[in-house]
XYZ file of C-alpha atoms in Angstrom:
578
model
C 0.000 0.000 0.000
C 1.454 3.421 -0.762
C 1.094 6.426 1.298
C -1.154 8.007 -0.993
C -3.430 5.087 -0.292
C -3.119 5.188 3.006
C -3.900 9.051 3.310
C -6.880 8.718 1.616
C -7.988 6.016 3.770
C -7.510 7.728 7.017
C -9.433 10.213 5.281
C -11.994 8.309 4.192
C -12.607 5.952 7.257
C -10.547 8.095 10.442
C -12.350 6.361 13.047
C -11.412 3.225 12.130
C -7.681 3.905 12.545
C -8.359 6.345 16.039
C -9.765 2.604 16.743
C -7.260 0.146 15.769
C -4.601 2.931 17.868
C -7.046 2.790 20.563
C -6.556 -1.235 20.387
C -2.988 -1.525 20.192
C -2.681 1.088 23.172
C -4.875 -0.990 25.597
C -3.322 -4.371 24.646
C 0.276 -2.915 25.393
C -1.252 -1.546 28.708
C -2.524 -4.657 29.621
C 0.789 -6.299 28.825
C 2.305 -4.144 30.760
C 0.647 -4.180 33.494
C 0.191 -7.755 33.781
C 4.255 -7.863 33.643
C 4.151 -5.383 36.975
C 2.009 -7.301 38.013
C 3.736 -10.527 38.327
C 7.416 -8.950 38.652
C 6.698 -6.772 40.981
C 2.925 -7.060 42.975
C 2.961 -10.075 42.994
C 6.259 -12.088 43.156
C 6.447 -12.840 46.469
C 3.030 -14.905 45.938
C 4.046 -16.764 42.953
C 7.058 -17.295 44.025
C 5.492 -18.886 46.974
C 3.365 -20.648 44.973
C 6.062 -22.125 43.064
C 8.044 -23.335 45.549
C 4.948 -25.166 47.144
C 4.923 -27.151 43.784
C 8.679 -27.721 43.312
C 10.599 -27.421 46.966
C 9.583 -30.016 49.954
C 11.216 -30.046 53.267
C 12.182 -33.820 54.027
C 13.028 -35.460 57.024
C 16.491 -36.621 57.583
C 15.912 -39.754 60.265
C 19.260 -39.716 62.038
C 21.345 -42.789 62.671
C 20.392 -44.593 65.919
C 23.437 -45.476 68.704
C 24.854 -48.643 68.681
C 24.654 -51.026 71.363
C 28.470 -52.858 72.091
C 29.898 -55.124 74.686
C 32.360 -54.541 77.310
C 34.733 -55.425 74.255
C 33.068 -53.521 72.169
C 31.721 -56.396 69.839
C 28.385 -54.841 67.983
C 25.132 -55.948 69.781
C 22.346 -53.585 68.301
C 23.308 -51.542 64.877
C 21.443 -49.694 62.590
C 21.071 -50.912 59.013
C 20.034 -48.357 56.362
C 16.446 -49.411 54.303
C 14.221 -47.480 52.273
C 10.394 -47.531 52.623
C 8.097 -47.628 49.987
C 5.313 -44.904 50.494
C 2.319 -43.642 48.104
C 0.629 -40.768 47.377
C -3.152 -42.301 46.228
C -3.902 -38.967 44.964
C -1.729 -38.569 42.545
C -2.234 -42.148 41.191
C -5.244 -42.527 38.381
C -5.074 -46.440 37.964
C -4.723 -47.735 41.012
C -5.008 -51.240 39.180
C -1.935 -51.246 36.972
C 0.184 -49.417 39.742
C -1.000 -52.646 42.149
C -0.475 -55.236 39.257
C 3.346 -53.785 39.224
C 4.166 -53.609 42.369
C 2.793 -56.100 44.165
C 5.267 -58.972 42.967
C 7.523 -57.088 43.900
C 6.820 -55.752 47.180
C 5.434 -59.269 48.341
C 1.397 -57.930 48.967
C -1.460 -59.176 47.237
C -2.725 -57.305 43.684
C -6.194 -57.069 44.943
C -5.169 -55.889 48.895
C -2.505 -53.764 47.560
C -5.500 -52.425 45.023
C -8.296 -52.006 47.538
C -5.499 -49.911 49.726
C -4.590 -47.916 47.111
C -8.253 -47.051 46.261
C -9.616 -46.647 49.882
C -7.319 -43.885 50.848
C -7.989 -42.027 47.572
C -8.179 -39.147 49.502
C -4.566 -39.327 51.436
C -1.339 -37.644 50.168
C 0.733 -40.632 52.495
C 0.248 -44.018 53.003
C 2.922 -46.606 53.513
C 3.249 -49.518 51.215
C 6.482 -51.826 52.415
C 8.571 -50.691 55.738
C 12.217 -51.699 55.908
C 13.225 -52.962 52.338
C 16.752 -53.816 51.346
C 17.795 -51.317 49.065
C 18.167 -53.477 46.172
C 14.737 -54.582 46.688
C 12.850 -50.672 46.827
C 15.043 -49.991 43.938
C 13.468 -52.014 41.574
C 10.193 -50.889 42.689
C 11.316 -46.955 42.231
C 12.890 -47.696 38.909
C 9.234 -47.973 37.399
C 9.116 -44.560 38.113
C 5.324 -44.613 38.569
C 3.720 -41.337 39.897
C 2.829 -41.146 42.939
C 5.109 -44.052 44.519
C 7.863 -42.856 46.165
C 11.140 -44.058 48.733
C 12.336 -42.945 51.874
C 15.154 -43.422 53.358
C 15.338 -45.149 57.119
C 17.379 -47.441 59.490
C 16.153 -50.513 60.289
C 17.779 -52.219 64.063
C 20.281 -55.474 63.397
C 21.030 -57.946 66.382
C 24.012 -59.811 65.650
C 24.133 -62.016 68.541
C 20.207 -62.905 67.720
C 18.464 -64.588 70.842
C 22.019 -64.876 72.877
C 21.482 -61.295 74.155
C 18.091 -60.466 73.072
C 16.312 -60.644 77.019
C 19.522 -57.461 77.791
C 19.612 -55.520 74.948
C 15.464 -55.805 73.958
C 14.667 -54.610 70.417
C 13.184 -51.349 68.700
C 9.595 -51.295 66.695
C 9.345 -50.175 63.374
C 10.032 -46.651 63.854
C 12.946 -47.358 65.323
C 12.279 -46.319 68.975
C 13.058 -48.709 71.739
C 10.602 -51.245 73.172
C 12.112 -53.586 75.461
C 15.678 -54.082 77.384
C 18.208 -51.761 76.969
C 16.463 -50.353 73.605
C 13.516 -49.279 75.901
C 15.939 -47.624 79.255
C 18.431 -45.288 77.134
C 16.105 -44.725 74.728
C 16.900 -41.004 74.698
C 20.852 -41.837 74.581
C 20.309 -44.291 71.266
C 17.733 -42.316 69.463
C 19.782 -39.189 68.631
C 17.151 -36.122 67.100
C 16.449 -36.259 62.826
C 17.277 -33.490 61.144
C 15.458 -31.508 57.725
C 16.419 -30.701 54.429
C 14.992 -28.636 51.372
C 14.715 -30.746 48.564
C 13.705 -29.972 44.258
C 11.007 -32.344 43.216
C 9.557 -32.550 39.955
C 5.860 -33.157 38.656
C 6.138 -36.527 39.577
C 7.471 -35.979 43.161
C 10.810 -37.714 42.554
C 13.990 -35.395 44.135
C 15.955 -33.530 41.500
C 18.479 -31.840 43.933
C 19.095 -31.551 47.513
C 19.185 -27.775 47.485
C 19.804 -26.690 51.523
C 20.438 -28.891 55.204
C 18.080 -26.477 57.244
C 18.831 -28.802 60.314
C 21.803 -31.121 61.074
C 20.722 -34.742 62.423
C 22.364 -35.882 65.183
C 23.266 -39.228 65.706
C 22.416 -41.201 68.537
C 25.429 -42.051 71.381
C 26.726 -45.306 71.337
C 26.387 -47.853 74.546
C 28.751 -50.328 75.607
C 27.387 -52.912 78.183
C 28.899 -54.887 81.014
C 28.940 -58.253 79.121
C 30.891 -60.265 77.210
C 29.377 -61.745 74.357
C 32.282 -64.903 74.567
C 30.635 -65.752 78.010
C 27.087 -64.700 77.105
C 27.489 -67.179 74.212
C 29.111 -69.618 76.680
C 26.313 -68.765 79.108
C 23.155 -69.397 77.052
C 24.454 -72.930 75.382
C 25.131 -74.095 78.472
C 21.878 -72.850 80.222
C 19.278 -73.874 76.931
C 21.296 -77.483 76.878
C 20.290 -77.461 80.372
C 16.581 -76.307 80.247
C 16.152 -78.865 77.119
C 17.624 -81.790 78.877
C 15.370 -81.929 82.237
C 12.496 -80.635 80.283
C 11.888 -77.966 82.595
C 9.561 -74.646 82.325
C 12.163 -72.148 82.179
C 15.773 -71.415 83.334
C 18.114 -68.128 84.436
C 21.795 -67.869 84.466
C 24.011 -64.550 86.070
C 27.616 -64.382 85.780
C 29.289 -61.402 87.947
C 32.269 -59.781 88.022
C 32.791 -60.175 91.506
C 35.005 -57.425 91.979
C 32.995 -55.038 89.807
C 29.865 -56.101 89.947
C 29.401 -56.200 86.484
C 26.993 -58.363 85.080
C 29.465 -60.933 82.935
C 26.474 -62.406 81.316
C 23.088 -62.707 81.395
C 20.760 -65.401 79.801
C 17.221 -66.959 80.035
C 15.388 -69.541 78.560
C 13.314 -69.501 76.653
C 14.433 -66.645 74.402
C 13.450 -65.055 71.012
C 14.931 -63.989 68.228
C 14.937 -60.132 68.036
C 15.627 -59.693 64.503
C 12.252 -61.672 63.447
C 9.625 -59.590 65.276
C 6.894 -61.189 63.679
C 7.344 -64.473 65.229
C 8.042 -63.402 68.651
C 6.305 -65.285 71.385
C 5.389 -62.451 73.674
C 5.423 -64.699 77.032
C 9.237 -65.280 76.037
C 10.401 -61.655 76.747
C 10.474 -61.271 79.807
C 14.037 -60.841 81.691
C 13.333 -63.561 84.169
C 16.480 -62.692 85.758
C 15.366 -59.319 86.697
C 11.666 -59.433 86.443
C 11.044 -62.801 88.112
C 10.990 -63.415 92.007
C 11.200 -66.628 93.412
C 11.998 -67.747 97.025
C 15.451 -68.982 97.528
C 15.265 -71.881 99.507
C 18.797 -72.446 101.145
C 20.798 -70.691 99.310
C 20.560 -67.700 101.885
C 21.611 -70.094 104.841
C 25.310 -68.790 104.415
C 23.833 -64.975 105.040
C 21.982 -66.707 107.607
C 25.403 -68.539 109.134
C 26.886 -64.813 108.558
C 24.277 -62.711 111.245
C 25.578 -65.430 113.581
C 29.028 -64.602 113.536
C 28.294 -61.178 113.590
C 25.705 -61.586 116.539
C 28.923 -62.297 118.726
C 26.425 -65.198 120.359
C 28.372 -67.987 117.634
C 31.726 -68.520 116.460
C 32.368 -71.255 113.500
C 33.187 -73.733 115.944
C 29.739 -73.357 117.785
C 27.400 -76.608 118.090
C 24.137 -77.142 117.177
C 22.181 -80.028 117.991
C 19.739 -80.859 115.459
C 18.358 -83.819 116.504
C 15.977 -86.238 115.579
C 15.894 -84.174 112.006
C 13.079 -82.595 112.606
C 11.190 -79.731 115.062
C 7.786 -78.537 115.943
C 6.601 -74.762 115.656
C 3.074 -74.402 116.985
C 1.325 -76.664 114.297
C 4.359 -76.603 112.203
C 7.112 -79.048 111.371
C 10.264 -78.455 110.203
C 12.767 -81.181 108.508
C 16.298 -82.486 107.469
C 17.329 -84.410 105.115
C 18.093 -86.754 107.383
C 19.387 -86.824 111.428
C 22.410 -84.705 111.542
C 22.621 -85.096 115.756
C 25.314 -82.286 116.730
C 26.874 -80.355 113.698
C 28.954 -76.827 113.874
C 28.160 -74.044 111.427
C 29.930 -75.522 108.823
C 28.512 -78.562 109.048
C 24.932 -77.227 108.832
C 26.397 -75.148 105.262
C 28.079 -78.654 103.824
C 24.574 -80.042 104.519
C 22.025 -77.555 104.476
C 20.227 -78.514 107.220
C 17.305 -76.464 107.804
C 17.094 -77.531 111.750
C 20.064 -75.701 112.291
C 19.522 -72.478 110.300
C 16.026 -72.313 112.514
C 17.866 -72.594 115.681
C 20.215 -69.959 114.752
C 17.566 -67.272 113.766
C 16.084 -68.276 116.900
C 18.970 -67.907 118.905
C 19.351 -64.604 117.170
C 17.581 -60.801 118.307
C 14.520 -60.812 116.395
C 15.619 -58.439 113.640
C 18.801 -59.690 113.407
C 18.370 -62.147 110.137
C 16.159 -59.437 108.938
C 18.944 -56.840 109.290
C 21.538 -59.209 107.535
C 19.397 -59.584 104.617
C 17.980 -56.203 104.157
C 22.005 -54.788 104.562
C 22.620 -57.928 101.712
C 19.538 -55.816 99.606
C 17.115 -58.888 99.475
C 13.867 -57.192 98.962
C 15.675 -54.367 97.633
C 16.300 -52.261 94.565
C 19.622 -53.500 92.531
C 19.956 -50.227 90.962
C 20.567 -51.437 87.569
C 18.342 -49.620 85.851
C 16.526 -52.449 83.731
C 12.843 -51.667 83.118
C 10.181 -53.615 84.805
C 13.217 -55.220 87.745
C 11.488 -56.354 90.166
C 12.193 -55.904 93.458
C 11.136 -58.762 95.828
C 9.911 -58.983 99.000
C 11.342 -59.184 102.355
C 8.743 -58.916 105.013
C 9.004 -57.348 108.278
C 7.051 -57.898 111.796
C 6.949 -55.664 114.714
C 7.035 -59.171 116.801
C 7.866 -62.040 114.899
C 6.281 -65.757 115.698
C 9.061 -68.557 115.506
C 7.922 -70.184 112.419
C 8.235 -66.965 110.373
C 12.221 -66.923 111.941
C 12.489 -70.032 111.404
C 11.670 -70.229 107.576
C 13.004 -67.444 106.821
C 16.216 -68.250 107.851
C 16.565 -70.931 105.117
C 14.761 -69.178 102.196
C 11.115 -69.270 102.644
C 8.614 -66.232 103.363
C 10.701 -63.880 101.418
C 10.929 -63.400 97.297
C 13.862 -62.221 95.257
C 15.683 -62.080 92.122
C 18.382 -64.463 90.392
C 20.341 -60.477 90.140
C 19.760 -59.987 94.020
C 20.584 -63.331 94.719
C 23.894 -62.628 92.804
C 24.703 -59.512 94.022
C 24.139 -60.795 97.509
C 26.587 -63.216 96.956
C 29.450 -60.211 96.577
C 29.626 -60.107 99.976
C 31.472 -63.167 100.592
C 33.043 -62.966 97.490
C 34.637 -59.270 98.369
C 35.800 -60.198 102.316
C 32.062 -58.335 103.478
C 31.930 -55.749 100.669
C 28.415 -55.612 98.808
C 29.191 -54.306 95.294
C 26.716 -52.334 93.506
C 25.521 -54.164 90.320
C 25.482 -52.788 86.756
C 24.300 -53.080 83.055
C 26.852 -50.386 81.864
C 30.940 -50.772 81.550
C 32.715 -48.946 83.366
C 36.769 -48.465 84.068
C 35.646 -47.318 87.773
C 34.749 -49.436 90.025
C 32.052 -48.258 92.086
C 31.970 -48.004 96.197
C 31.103 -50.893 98.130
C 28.655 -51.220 100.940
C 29.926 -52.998 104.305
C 27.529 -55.765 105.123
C 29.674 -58.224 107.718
C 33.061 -58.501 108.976
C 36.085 -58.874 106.455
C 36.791 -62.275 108.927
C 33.076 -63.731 109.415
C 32.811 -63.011 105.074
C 36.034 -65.079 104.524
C 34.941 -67.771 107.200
C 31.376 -68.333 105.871
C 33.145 -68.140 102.052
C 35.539 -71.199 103.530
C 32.753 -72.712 104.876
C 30.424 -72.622 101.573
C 34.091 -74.497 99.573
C 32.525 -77.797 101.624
C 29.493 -77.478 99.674
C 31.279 -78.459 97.064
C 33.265 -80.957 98.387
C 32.233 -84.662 97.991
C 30.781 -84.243 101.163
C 28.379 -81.271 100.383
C 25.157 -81.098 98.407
C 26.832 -79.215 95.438
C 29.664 -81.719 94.316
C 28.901 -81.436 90.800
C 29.628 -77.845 90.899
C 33.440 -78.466 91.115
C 35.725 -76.961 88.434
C 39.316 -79.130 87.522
C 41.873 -76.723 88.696
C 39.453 -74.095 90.427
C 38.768 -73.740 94.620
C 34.828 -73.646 94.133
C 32.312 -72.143 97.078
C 28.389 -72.200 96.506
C 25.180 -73.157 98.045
C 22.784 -75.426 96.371
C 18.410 -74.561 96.944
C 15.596 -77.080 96.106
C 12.183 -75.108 96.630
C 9.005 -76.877 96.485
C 7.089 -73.695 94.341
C 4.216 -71.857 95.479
C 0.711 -71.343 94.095
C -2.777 -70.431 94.988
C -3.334 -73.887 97.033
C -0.202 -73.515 98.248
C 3.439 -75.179 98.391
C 3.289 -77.711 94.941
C 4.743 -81.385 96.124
C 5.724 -82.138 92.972
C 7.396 -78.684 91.361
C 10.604 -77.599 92.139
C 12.843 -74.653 91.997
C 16.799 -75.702 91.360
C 19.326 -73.670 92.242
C 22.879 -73.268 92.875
C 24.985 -69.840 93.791
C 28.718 -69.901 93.357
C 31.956 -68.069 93.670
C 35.008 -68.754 92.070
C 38.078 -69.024 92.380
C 37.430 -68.896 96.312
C 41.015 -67.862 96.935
C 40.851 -64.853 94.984
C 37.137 -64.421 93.496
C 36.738 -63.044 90.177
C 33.370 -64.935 89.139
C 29.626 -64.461 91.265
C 27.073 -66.563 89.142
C 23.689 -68.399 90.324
C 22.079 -71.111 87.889
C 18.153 -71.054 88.643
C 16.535 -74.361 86.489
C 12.177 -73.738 87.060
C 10.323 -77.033 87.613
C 12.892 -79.719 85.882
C 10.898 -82.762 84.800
C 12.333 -86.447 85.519
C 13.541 -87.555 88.186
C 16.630 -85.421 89.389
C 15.157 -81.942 90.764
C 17.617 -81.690 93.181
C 19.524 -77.979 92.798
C 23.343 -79.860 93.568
C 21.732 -82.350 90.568
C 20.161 -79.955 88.031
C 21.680 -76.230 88.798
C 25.136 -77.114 89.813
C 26.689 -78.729 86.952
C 25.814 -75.874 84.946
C 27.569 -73.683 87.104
C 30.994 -75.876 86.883
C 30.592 -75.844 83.112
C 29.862 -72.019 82.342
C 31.930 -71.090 85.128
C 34.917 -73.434 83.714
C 35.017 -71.959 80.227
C 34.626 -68.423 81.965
C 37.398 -68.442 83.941
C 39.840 -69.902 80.772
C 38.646 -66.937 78.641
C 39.235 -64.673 81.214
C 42.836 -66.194 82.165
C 42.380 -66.582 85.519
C 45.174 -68.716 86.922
C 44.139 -71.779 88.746
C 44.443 -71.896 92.674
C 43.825 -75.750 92.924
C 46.866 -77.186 90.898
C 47.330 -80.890 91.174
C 49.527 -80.921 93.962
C 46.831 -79.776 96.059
C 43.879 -81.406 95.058
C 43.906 -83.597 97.935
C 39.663 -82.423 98.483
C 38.538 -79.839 100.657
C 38.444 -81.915 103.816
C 42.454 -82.306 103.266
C 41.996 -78.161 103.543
C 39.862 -77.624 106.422
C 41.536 -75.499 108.996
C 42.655 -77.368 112.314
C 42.014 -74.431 114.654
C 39.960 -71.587 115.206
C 42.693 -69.404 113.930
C 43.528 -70.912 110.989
C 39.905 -70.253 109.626
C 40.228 -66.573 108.553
């Protein structure tokens, strides 16, 4: 078109062209203000918006402590997994997502389906906790929307059942549920931190673009055992249980120096790392949780408030004759007629005639002072959830039977752990050591319970136990001065004492020159025909105890040329026994 033309047509038509200006001048406004608009009004918005779409603050789960021995052998790691998780949502076929992933995830098409379809309306369901990686992988390399990973830790147990009643186990989020998972929770669990993450459409993460919180790891925990002598421990124990066919069984090895629990097994056990099979009657610490009454294995604490009475010396006689004595309607027994025995005598044989007539003999509160100051009844202090405490019952005026039994292990309730720390008296010349779940290089302070001289005669005394003499001869080591008491308690119910179910036990020190071991062996209701605790308890001690002292190197103090028996030992005066 040529000017001329285009003169004569603004001429001809003007307000079409004042039009078509008018146009052009309001469409470049608009342009222009819609730019302002969203460069300058409203960025802040968009921007917002935008990030909402693209940017998502994650979770970082932060790694959980571990969970060692004394010797810092792994008990309780963390293993990382990833979890499959789905937004329904964002899925439109919930069939074909379900017919791909649910070979591979292990679920059924149609549950995995009806899931999928039910919780239409949710931006996060899970779909698989805890896979290998390999395994959540191949499910993320289908790359279907909506199906996503996340990364977690899922709790390993190495040493499986051996350890699992001590160390307990962690649910699916990782938080502790029983043992030593559950009581330093707050030490293990460490705090998760948060990152900003790109996503794309499809939700999977482009870029880790900022950490806007550090995780911090959980504190590792290294316990008083030793996995060589837990292992030792728990064969010896379930080899035990499975040969007299009994209910259950409990097995404490002390440092006796320390008080360090050494080892600590039960039966039966479970297997930590398969959850899903876990008997729940089977986790219980029947070391710590259980109480039983200990039959005669407190007559050497009861031999000990004697001596420190003043009214007895070792070499005091008892008459105990014809084997058996009357309380009001009651009726007390021996094995057999011991006639006149001394105090070591009434150890080596356990007769219950003569621990009565020394509590008898006693001030009232006496025996109850010995074994409240032994911490019968009492708090341990270790710190394991659900202990149990026991009972040890006190009377303003106390009838002669109640004396009596008590004085050889009935009427009161305790723990195989109290039992065992108990025992530290004799085994530290009157020293009661504190127990403990934790390692420690310190050792911490004692608590005086008897005379350095009336713990090292009773300790002598408890060697004749045993001898061939004593009830606990099977609880000899090769090598090793052994000194123990052996219990056989008829068990308690509604109706009353059971005829026919026993408690077997034996509590031992070793070496008894220079003790390094405390352990007590507790077998609940053996079957058959040995119940006996010298028969059923004691040669588990002498095995466990045995292989204990060899991996801890601890020199023999009963080398061939002196093996002559503990009768060839026993001193020939009253001097010669401290």
């Amino acid at each position: 078109m040529t000017a001329k033309a285009l003169e004569d047509g603004l001429q001809a038509y003007p307000w079409r062209f004042k039009f078509a200006v008018l146009m052009l001048a309001l469409a470049f406004g608009v342009i222009g203000w819609r730019a302002i608009e969203l460069h300058v009004l409203d960025q802040a918005f968009l921007a917002k918006e935008g990030n909402a779409r693209m940017l998502r603050v994650e979770k970082v789960n932060a790694y959980r402590g571990m969970i060692l021995d004394r010797n810092g052998e792994p008990l309780a790691v963390s293993t990382p997994v990833l979890s499959i998780w789905a937004n329904p949502g964002e899925i439109e076929d919930a069939g074909y997502v379900a017919r791909q992933l649910a070979p591979l995830l292990k679920l059924s098409r149609k549950a995995l389906e009806r899931r999928l379809t039910k919780n239409a309306g949710k931006e996060f369901i899970y779909l698989q906790r805890h896979l290998p990686p390999a395994a959540a992988e191949a499910v993320l390399d289908y790359e279907l929307p909506g199906i996503y990973g996340q990364k977690e830790y899922r709790r390993y147990y190495p040493a499986g059942e051996v350890a699992a009643h001590l160390v307990g186990f962690t649910d699916i989020d990782d938080s502790g549920q029983e043992g030593m998972e559950l009581a330093y929770e707050e030490w293990l669990r460490g705090e998760p931190g948060e990152k900003l993450v790109l996503k794309d459409r499809v939700g999977q993460v482009i870029k880790d673009l900022q950490s806007l919180k550090e995780e911090k790891p959980g504190q590792d925990m290294k316990l008083s055992i030793d996995l060589r002598l837990q292992y030792l421990a728990y064969r010896e124990l379930k080899a035990a249980v499975t040969e007299h066919k009994a209910k259950s069984g409990s097995l404490i090895l002390l440092d006796a120096k320390s008080g360090e629990v050494l080892a600590l097994v039960n039966q039966p056990s479970y297997n930590p790392n398969k959850r899903s099979s876990i008997n729940h009657t089977n986790l219980r610490n029947r070391a710590i949780t259980d109480v039983f009454e200990p039959g005669s294995t407190v007559k050497p604490l009861t031999v000990a408030a004697a001596l420190e009475s003043g009214k007895f010396t070792a070499a005091s006689k008892i008459d105990t004759s014809p084997g058996y004595m009357r309380l009001g309607r009651n009726t007390i027994r021996d094995h057999r007629n011991y006639g006149v025995i001394d105090l070591e005598t009434l150890i080596t044989k356990s007769s219950n005639i003569g621990a009565s007539k020394l509590a008898l003999a006693l001030d009232q509160d006496a025996l109850w002072n010995m074994f409240s100051q032994a911490r019968l009844g009492r708090d341990t202090g270790s710190g394991f959830p659900g202990e149990r405490v026991g009972l040890l019952p006190y009377h303003e005026n106390w009838r002669e039977v109640e004396l009596a039994t008590l004085s050889y292990g009935y009427g009161l309730s305790v723990t195989v752990l109290q039992l065992a720390q108990a025992y530290t008296a004799f085994a530290n010349q009157g020293q009661l050591q504190p127990v403990s779940l934790l390692h420690s290089e310190d050792i911490a302070a004692a608590e005086t319970v008897m005379l350095k001289a009336n713990a090292q005669r009773v300790l002598r005394m408890m060697e004749t136990v045993v001898s061939d003499k004593g009830t606990g001869s099977r609880a000899a080591i090769s090598g090793y001065r052994v000194a123990g008491k052996t219990g056989t308690v008829h068990k308690l119910s509604e109706g009353g004492y059971q005829a026919d179910k026993y408690l077997s036990l034996f509590a031992g020190i070793a070496p008894a020159s220079n003790p390094r071991i405390v352990a007590v062996v507790l077998i609940d209701e053996p079957g058959g025909e040995q119940y006996y605790g010298g028969e059923v308890a004691a040669p588990v001690f002498s095995r466990v105890v045995y292989d204990a002292l060899r991996v801890l190197n601890v020199a023999p103090d009963d080398l061939p040329i002196r093996s002559e028996g503990v009768a060839d030992r026993e001193p020939k005066s009253e001097d010669d026994r401290v």
